[in-house]
PDB file of C-alpha atoms in Angstrom:
ATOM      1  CA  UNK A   9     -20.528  12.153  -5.706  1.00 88.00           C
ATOM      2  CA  UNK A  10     -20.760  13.364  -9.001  1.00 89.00           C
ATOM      3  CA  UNK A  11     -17.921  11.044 -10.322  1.00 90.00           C
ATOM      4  CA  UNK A  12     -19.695   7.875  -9.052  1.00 93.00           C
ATOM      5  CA  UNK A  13     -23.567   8.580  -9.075  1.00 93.00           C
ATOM      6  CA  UNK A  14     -23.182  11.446 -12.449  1.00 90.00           C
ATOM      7  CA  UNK A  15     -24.910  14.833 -12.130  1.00 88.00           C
ATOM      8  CA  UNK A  16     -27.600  17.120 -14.135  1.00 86.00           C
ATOM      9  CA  UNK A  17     -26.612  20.412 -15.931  1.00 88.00           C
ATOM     10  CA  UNK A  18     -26.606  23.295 -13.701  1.00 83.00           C
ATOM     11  CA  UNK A  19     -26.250  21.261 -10.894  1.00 83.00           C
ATOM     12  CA  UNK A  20     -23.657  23.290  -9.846  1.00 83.00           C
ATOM     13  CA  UNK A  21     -21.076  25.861 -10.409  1.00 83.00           C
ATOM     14  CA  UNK A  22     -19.350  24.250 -13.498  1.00 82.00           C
ATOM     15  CA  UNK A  23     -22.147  21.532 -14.286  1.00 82.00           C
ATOM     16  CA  UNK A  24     -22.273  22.594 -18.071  1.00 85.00           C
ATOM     17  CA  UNK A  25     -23.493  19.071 -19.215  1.00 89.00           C
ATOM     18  CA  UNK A  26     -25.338  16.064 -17.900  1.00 88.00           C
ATOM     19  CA  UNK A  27     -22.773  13.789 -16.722  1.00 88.00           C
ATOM     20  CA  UNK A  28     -23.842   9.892 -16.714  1.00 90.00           C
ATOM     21  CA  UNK A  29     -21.121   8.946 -13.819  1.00 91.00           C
ATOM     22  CA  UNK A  30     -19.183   5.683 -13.319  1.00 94.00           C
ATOM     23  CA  UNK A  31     -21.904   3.752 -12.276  1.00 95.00           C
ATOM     24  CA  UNK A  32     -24.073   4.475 -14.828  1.00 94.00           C
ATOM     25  CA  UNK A  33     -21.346   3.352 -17.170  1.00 95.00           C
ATOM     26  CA  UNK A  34     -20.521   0.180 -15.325  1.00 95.00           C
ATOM     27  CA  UNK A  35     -24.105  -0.967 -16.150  1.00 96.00           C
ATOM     28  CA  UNK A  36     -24.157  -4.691 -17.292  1.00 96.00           C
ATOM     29  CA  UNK A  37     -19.973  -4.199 -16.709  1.00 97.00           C
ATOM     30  CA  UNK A  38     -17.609  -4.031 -13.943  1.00 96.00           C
ATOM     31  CA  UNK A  39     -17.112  -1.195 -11.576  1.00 96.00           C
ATOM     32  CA  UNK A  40     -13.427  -1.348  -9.846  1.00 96.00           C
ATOM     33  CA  UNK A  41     -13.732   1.461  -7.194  1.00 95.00           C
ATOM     34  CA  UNK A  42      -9.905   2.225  -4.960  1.00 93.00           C
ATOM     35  CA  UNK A  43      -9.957   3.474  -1.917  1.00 93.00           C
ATOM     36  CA  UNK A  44     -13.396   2.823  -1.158  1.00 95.00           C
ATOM     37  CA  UNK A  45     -12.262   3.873   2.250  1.00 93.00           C
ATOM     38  CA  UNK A  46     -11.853   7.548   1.133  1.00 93.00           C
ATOM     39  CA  UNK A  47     -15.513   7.704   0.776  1.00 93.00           C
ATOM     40  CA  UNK A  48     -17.754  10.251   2.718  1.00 92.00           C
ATOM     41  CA  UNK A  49     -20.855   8.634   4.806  1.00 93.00           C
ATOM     42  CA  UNK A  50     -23.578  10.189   2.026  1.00 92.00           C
ATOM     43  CA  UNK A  51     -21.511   8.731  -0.589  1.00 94.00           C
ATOM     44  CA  UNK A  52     -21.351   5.081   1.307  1.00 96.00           C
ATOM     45  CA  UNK A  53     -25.092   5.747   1.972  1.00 95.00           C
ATOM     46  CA  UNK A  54     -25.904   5.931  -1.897  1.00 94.00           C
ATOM     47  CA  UNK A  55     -23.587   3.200  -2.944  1.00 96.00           C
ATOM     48  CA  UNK A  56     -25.081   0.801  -0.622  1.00 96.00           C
ATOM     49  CA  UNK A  57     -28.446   1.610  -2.396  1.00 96.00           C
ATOM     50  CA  UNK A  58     -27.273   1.292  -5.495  1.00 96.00           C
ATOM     51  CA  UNK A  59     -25.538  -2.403  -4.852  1.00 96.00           C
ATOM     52  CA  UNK A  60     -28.564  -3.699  -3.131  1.00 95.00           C
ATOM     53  CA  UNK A  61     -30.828  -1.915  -5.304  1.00 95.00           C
ATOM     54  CA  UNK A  62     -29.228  -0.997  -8.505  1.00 95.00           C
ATOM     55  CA  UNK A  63     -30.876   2.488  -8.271  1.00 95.00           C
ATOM     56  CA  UNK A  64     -29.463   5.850  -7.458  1.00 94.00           C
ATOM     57  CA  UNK A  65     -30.195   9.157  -7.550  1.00 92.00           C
ATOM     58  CA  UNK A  66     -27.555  11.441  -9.608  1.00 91.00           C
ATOM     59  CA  UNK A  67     -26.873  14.757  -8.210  1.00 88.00           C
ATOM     60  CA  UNK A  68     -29.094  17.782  -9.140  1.00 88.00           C
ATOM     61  CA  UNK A  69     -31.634  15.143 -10.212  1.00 87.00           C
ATOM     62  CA  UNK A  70     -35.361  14.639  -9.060  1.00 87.00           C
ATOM     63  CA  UNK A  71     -35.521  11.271 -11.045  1.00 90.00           C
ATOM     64  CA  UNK A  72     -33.574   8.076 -10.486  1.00 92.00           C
ATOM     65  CA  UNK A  73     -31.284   6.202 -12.493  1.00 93.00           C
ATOM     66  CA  UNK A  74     -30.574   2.505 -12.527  1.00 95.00           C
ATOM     67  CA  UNK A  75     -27.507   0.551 -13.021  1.00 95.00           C
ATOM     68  CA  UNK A  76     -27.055  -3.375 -13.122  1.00 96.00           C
ATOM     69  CA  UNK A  77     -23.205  -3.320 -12.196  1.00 96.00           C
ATOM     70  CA  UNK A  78     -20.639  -6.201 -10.421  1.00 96.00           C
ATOM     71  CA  UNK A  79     -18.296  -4.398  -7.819  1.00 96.00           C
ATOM     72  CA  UNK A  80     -14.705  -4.675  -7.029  1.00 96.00           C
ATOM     73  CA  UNK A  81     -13.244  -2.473  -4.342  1.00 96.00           C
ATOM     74  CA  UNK A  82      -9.890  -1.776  -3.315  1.00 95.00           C
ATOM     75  CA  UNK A  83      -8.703  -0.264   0.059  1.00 93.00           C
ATOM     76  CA  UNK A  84      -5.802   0.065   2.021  1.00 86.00           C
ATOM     77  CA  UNK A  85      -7.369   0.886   5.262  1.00 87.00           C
ATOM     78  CA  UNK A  86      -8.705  -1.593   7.706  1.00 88.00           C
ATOM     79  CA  UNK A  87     -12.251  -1.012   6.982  1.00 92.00           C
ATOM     80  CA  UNK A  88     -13.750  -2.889   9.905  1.00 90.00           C
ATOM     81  CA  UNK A  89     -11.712  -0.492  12.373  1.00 87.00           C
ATOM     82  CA  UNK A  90     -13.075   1.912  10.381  1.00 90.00           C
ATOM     83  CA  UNK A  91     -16.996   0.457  11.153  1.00 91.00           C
ATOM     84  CA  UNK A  92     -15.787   0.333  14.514  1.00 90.00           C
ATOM     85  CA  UNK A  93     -15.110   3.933  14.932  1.00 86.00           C
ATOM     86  CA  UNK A  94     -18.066   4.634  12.912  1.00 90.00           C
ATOM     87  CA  UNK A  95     -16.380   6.190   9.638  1.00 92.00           C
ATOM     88  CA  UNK A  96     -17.245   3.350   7.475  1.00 95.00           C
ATOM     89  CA  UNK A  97     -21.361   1.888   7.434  1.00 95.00           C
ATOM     90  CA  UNK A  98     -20.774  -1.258   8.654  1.00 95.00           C
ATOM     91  CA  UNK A  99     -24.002  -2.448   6.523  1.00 96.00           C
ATOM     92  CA  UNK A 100     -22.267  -1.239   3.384  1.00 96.00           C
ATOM     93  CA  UNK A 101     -18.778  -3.463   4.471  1.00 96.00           C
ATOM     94  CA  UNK A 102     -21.115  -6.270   5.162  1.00 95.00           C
ATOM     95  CA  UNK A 103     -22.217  -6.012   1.423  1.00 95.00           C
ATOM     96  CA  UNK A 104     -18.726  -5.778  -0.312  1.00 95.00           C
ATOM     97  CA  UNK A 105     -17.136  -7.919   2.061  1.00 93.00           C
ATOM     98  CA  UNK A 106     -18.052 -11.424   0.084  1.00 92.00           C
ATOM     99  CA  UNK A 107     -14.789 -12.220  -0.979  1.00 92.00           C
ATOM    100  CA  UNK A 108     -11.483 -10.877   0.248  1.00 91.00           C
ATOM    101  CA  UNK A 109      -8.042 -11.117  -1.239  1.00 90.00           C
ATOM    102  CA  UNK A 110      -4.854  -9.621  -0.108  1.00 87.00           C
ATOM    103  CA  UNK A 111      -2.101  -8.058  -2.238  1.00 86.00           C
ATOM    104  CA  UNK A 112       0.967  -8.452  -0.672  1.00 88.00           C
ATOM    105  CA  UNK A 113       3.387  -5.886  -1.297  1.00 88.00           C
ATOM    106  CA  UNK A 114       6.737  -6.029  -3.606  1.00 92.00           C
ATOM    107  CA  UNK A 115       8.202  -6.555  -0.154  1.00 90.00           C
ATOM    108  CA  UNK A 116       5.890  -9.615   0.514  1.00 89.00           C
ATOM    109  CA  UNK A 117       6.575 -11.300  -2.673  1.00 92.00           C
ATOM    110  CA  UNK A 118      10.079 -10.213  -4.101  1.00 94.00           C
ATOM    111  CA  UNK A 119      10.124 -13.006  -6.436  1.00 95.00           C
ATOM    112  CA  UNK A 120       8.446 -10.381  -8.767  1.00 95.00           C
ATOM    113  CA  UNK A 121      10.589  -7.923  -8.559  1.00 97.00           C
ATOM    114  CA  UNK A 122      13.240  -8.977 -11.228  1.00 97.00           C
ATOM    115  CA  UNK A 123      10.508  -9.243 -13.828  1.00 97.00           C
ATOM    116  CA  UNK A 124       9.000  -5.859 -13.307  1.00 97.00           C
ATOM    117  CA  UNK A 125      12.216  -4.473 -13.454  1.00 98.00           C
ATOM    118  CA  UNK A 126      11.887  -5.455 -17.169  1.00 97.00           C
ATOM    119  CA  UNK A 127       8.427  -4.913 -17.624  1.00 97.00           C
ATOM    120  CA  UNK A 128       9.689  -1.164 -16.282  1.00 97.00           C
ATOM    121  CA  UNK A 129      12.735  -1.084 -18.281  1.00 97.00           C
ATOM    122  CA  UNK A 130      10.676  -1.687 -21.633  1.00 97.00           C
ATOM    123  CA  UNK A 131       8.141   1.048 -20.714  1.00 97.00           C
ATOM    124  CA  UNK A 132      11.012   3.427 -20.426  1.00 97.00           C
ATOM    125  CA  UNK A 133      12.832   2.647 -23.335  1.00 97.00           C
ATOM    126  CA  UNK A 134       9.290   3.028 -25.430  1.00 97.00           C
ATOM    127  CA  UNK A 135       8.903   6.576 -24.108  1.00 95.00           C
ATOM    128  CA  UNK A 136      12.380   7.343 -24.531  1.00 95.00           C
ATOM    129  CA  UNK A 137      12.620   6.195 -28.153  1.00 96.00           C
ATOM    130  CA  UNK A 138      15.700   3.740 -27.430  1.00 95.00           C
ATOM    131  CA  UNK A 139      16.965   0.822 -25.603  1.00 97.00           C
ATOM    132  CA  UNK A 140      17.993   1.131 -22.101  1.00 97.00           C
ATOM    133  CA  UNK A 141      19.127  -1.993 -20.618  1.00 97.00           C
ATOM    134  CA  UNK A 142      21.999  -2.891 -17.675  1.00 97.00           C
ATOM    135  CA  UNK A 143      25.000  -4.470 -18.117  1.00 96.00           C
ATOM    136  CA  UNK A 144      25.185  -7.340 -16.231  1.00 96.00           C
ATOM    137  CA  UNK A 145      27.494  -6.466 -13.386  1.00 96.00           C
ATOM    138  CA  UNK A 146      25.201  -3.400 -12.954  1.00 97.00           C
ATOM    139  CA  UNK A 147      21.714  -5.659 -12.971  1.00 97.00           C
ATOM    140  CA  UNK A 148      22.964  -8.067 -10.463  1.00 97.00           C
ATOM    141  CA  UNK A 149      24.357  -5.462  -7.967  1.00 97.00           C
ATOM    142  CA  UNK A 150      20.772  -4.180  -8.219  1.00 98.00           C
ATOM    143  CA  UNK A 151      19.324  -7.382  -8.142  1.00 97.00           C
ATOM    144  CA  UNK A 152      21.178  -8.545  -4.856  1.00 96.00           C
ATOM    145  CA  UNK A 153      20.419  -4.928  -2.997  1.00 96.00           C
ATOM    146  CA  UNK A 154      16.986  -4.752  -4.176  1.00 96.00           C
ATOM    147  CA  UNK A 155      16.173  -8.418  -2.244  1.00 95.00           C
ATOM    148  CA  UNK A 156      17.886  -7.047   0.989  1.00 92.00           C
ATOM    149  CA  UNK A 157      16.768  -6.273   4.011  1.00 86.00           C
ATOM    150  CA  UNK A 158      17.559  -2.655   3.333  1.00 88.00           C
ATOM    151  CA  UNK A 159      15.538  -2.212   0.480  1.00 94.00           C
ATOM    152  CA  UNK A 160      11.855  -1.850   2.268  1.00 91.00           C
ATOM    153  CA  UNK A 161      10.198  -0.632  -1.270  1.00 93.00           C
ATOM    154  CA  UNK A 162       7.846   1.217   0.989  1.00 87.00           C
ATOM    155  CA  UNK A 163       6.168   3.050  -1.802  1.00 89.00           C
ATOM    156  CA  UNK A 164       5.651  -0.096  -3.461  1.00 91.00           C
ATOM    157  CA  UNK A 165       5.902  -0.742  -7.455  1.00 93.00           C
ATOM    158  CA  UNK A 166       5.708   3.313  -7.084  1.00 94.00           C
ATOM    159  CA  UNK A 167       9.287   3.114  -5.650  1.00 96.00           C
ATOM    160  CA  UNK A 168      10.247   1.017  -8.459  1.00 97.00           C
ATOM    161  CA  UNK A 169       9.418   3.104 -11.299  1.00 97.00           C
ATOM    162  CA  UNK A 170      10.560   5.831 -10.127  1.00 97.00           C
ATOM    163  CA  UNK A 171      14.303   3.950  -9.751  1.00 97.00           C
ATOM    164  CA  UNK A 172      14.236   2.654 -13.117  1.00 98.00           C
ATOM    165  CA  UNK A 173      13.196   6.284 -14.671  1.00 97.00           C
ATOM    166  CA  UNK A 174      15.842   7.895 -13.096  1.00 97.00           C
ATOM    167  CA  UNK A 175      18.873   5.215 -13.826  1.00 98.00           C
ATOM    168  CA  UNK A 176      17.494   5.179 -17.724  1.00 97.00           C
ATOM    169  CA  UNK A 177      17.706   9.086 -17.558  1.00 97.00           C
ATOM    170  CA  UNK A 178      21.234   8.599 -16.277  1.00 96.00           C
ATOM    171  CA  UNK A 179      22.542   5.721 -18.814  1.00 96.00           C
ATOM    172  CA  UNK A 180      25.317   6.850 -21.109  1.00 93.00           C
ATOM    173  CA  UNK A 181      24.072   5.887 -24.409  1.00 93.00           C
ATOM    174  CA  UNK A 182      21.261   3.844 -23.146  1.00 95.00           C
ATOM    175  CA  UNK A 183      23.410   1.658 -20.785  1.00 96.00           C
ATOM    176  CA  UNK A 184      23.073   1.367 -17.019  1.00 98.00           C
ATOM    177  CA  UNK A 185      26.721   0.627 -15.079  1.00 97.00           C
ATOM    178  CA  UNK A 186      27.363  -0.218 -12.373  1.00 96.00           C
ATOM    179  CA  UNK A 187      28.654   3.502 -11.341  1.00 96.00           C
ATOM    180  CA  UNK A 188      24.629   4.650 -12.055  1.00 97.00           C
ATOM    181  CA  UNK A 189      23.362   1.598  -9.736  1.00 97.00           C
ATOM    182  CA  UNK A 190      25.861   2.697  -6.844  1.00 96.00           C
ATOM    183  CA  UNK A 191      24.470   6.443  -7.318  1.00 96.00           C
ATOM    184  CA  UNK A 192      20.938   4.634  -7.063  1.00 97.00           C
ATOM    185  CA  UNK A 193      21.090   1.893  -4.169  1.00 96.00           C
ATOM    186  CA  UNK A 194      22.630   5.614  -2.166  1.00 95.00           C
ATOM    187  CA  UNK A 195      19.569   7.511  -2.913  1.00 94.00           C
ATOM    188  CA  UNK A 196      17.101   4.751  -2.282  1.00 95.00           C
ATOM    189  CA  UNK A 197      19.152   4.261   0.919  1.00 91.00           C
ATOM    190  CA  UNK A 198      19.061   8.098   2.017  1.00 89.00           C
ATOM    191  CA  UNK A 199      15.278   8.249   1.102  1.00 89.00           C
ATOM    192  CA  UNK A 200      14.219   5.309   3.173  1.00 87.00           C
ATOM    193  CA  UNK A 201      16.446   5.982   5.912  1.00 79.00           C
ATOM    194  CA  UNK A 202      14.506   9.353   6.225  1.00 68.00           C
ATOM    195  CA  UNK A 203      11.330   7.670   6.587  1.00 63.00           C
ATOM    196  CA  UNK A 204      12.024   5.072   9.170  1.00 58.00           C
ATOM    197  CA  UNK A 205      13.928   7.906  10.890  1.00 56.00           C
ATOM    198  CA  UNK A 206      11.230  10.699  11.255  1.00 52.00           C
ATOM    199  CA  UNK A 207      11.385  13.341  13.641  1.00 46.00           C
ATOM    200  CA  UNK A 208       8.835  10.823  15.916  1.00 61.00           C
ATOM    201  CA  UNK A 209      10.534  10.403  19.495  1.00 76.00           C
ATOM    202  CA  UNK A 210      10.301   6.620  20.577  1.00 85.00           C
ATOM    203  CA  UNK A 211       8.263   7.963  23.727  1.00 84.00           C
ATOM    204  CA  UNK A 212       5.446   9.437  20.900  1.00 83.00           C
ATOM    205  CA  UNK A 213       5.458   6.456  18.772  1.00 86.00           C
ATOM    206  CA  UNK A 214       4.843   4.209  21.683  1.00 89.00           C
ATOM    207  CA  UNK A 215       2.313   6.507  23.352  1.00 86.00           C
ATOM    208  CA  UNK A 216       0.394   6.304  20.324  1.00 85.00           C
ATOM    209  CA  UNK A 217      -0.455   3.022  20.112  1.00 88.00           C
ATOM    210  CA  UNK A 218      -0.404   1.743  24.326  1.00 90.00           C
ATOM    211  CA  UNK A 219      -1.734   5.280  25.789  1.00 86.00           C
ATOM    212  CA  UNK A 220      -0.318   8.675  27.239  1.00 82.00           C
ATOM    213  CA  UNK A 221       2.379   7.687  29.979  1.00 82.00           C
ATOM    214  CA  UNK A 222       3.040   4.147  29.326  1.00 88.00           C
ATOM    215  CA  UNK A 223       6.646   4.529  28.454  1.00 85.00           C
ATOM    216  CA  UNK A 224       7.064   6.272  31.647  1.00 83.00           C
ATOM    217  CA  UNK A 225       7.847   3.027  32.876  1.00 84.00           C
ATOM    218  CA  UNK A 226      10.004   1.914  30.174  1.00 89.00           C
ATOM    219  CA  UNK A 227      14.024   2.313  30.348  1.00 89.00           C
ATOM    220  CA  UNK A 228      14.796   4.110  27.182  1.00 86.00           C
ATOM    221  CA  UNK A 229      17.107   1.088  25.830  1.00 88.00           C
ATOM    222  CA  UNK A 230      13.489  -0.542  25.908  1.00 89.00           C
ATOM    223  CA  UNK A 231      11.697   2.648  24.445  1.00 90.00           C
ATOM    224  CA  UNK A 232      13.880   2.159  21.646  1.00 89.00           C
ATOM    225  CA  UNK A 233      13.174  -1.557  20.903  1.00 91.00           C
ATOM    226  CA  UNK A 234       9.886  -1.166  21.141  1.00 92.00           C
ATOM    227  CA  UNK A 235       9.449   1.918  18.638  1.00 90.00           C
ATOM    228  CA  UNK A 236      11.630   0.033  16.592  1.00 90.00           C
ATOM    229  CA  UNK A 237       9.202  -2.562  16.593  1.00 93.00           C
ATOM    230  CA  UNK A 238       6.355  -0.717  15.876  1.00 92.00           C
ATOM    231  CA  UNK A 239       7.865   1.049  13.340  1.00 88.00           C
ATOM    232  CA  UNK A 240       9.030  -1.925  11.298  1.00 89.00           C
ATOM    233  CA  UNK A 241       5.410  -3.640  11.460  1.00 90.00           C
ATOM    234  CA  UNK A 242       3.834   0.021  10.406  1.00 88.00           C
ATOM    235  CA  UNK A 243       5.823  -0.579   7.352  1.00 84.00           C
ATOM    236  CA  UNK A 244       5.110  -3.741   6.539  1.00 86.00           C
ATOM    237  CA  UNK A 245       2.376  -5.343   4.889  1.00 84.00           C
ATOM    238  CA  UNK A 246       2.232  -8.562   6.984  1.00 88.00           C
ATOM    239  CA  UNK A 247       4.095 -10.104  10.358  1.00 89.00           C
ATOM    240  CA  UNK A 248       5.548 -12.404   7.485  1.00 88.00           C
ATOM    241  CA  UNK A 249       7.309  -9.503   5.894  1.00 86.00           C
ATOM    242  CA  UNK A 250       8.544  -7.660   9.598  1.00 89.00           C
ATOM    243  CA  UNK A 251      10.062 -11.036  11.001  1.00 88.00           C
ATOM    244  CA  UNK A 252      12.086 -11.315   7.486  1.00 86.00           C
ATOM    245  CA  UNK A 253      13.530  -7.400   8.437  1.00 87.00           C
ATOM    246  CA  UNK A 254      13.652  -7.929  12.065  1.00 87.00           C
ATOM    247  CA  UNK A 255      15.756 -11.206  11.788  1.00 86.00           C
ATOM    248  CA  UNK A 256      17.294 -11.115   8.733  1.00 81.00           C
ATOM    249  CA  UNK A 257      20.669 -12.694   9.981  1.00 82.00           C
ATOM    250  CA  UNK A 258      19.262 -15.293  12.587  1.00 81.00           C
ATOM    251  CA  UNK A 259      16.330 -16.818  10.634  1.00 74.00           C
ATOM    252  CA  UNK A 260      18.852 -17.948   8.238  1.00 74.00           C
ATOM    253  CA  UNK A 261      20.475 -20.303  10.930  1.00 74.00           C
ATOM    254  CA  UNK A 262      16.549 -21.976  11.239  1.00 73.00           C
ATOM    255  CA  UNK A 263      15.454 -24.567   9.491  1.00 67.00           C
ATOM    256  CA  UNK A 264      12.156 -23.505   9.544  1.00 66.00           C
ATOM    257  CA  UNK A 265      11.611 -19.941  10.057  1.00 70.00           C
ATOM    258  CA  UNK A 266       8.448 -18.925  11.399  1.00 80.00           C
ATOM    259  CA  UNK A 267       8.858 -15.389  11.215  1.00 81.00           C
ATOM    260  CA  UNK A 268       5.229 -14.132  11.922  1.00 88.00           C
ATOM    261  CA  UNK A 269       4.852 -16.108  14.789  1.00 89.00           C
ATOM    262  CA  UNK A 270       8.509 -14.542  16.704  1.00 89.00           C
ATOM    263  CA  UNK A 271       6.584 -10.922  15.608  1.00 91.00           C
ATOM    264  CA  UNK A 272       3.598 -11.838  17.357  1.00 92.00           C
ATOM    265  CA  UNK A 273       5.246 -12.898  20.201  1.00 92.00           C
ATOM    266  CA  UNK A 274       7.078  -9.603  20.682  1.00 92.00           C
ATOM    267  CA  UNK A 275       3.903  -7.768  19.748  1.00 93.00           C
ATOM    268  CA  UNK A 276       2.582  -9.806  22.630  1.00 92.00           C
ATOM    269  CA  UNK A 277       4.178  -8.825  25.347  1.00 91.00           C
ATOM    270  CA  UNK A 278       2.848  -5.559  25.015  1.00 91.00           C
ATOM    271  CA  UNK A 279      -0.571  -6.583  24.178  1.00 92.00           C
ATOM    272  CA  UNK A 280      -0.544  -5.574  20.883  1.00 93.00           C
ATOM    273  CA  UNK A 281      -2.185  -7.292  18.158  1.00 91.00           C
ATOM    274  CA  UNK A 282       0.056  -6.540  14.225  1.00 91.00           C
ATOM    275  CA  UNK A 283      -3.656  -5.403  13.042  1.00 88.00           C
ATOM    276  CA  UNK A 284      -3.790  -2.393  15.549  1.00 86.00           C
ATOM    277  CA  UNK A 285      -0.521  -1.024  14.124  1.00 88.00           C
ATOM    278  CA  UNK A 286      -2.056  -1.208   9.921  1.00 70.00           C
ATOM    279  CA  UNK A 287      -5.198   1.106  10.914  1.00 60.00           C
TER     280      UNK A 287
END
């Protein structure tokens, strides 16, 4: 609260100073707020005040403040379940929710990904003082396993820098082999491996999402295929992005390959809408 809305001195334990807070600063600017999701129902409560009627209160104050500010928020939660289960103010979605663009993940649009492997490999050589580059064998053998179906990049661009810091940390006078990419594509393997494989039976997973006891009815070959499922479309961004992992060998014999559409399908027979899985 006293981030966004600022505080007064001695408004707490700590409050030394007067603190103007974000919006105060965004006034006649551009407030980007992420994970406007995270927020508490007060804080939603005064936010939604201060969009509709650029005045707020800040914390420890008797006196409002005003702020003339354009919002952009960023969330990766599925903020009308949220209204729906009553931990988001469906009023206050109503006034963000004018325009709505999706990010796909590095998953969803791997076109990017050899590019920001650059724009990461020039951000490491600046804080490491020299050039670190790959030889060429070494960048396509990255290249090829990074665009595979095993590569999920589940943490995102996160995932990525953290790949690149640790082969330039590795690379013999600045140079990244092959050898160092092998030692990688292992570790990225092992790490998500671990998180598709968690300690989650395929009995809990599918409990969670249909109900307590219906995989009672469900041979455990079909447990299985079904977790599997729902695990996959957890950790994707979009059907588009599960039908390319779940059929990476037969949608290349398709002319056309309408990958979200064979999801939903599956998802179907279950009665499961992709959506329900994101929340």
């Amino acid at each position: 609260m006293s981030a966004l809305f600022g505080h007064k001195k001695g408004a707490f334990t700590g409050a030394t100073a007067d603190r103007a807070g974000l919006l105060k600063e965004a006034h006649q600017g551009l407030l980007f707020l992420d994970e406007i999701g995270e927020l508490g129902l007060d804080e939603q409560a005064m936010l939604l005040r201060a969009i509709e009627d650029k005045r707020f209160i800040p914390f420890g104050s008797d006196r409002e403040a005003s702020s003339d500010f354009q919002l952009i928020a960023g969330t990766n939660k599925d903020l009308a379940r949220k209204a729906r289960e009553g931990t988001f103010r469906a009023d206050l979605l109503a006034r963000i929710d004018l325009w709505t663009y999706e990010l796909p993940s590095l998953k969803d649009r791997i076109e990017d990904l050899e590019p920001n492997i650059d724009y990461e490999l020039e951000a490491f050589s600046n804080k490491a003082g020299h050039l670190v580059s790959f030889n060429k064998a070494a960048r396509e053998k990255y290249l090829a396993f990074g665009r595979s179906p095993e590569a999920t990049w589940s943490a995102n661009f996160r995932d990525l820098n953290a790949s690149i810091t640790r082969m330039g940390t590795l690379a013999d006078g600045g140079r990244i082999t092959a050898e160092v990419v092998n030692e990688e594509i292992n570790r990225l393997k092992l790490k998500w491996q671990t998180a598709a494989h968690s300690e989650e039976s395929p009995k809990t997973t599918i409990e969670s999402v249909l109900g307590a006891g219906s995989s009672e009815e469900m041979d455990y070959y079909d447990q299985l295929k079904l977790a599997a499922l729902i695990g996959v479309c957890r950790n994707s961004g979009s059907m588009a992005e599960a039908g390319r992992k779940l059929f990476h060998v037969s949608r290349q014999a398709k002319k056309s390959s309408n990958d979200s559409h064979r999801v939903k399908q599956l998802l179907g027979k279950y009665g499961i809408q992709f959506d329900e899985l994101k929340a």
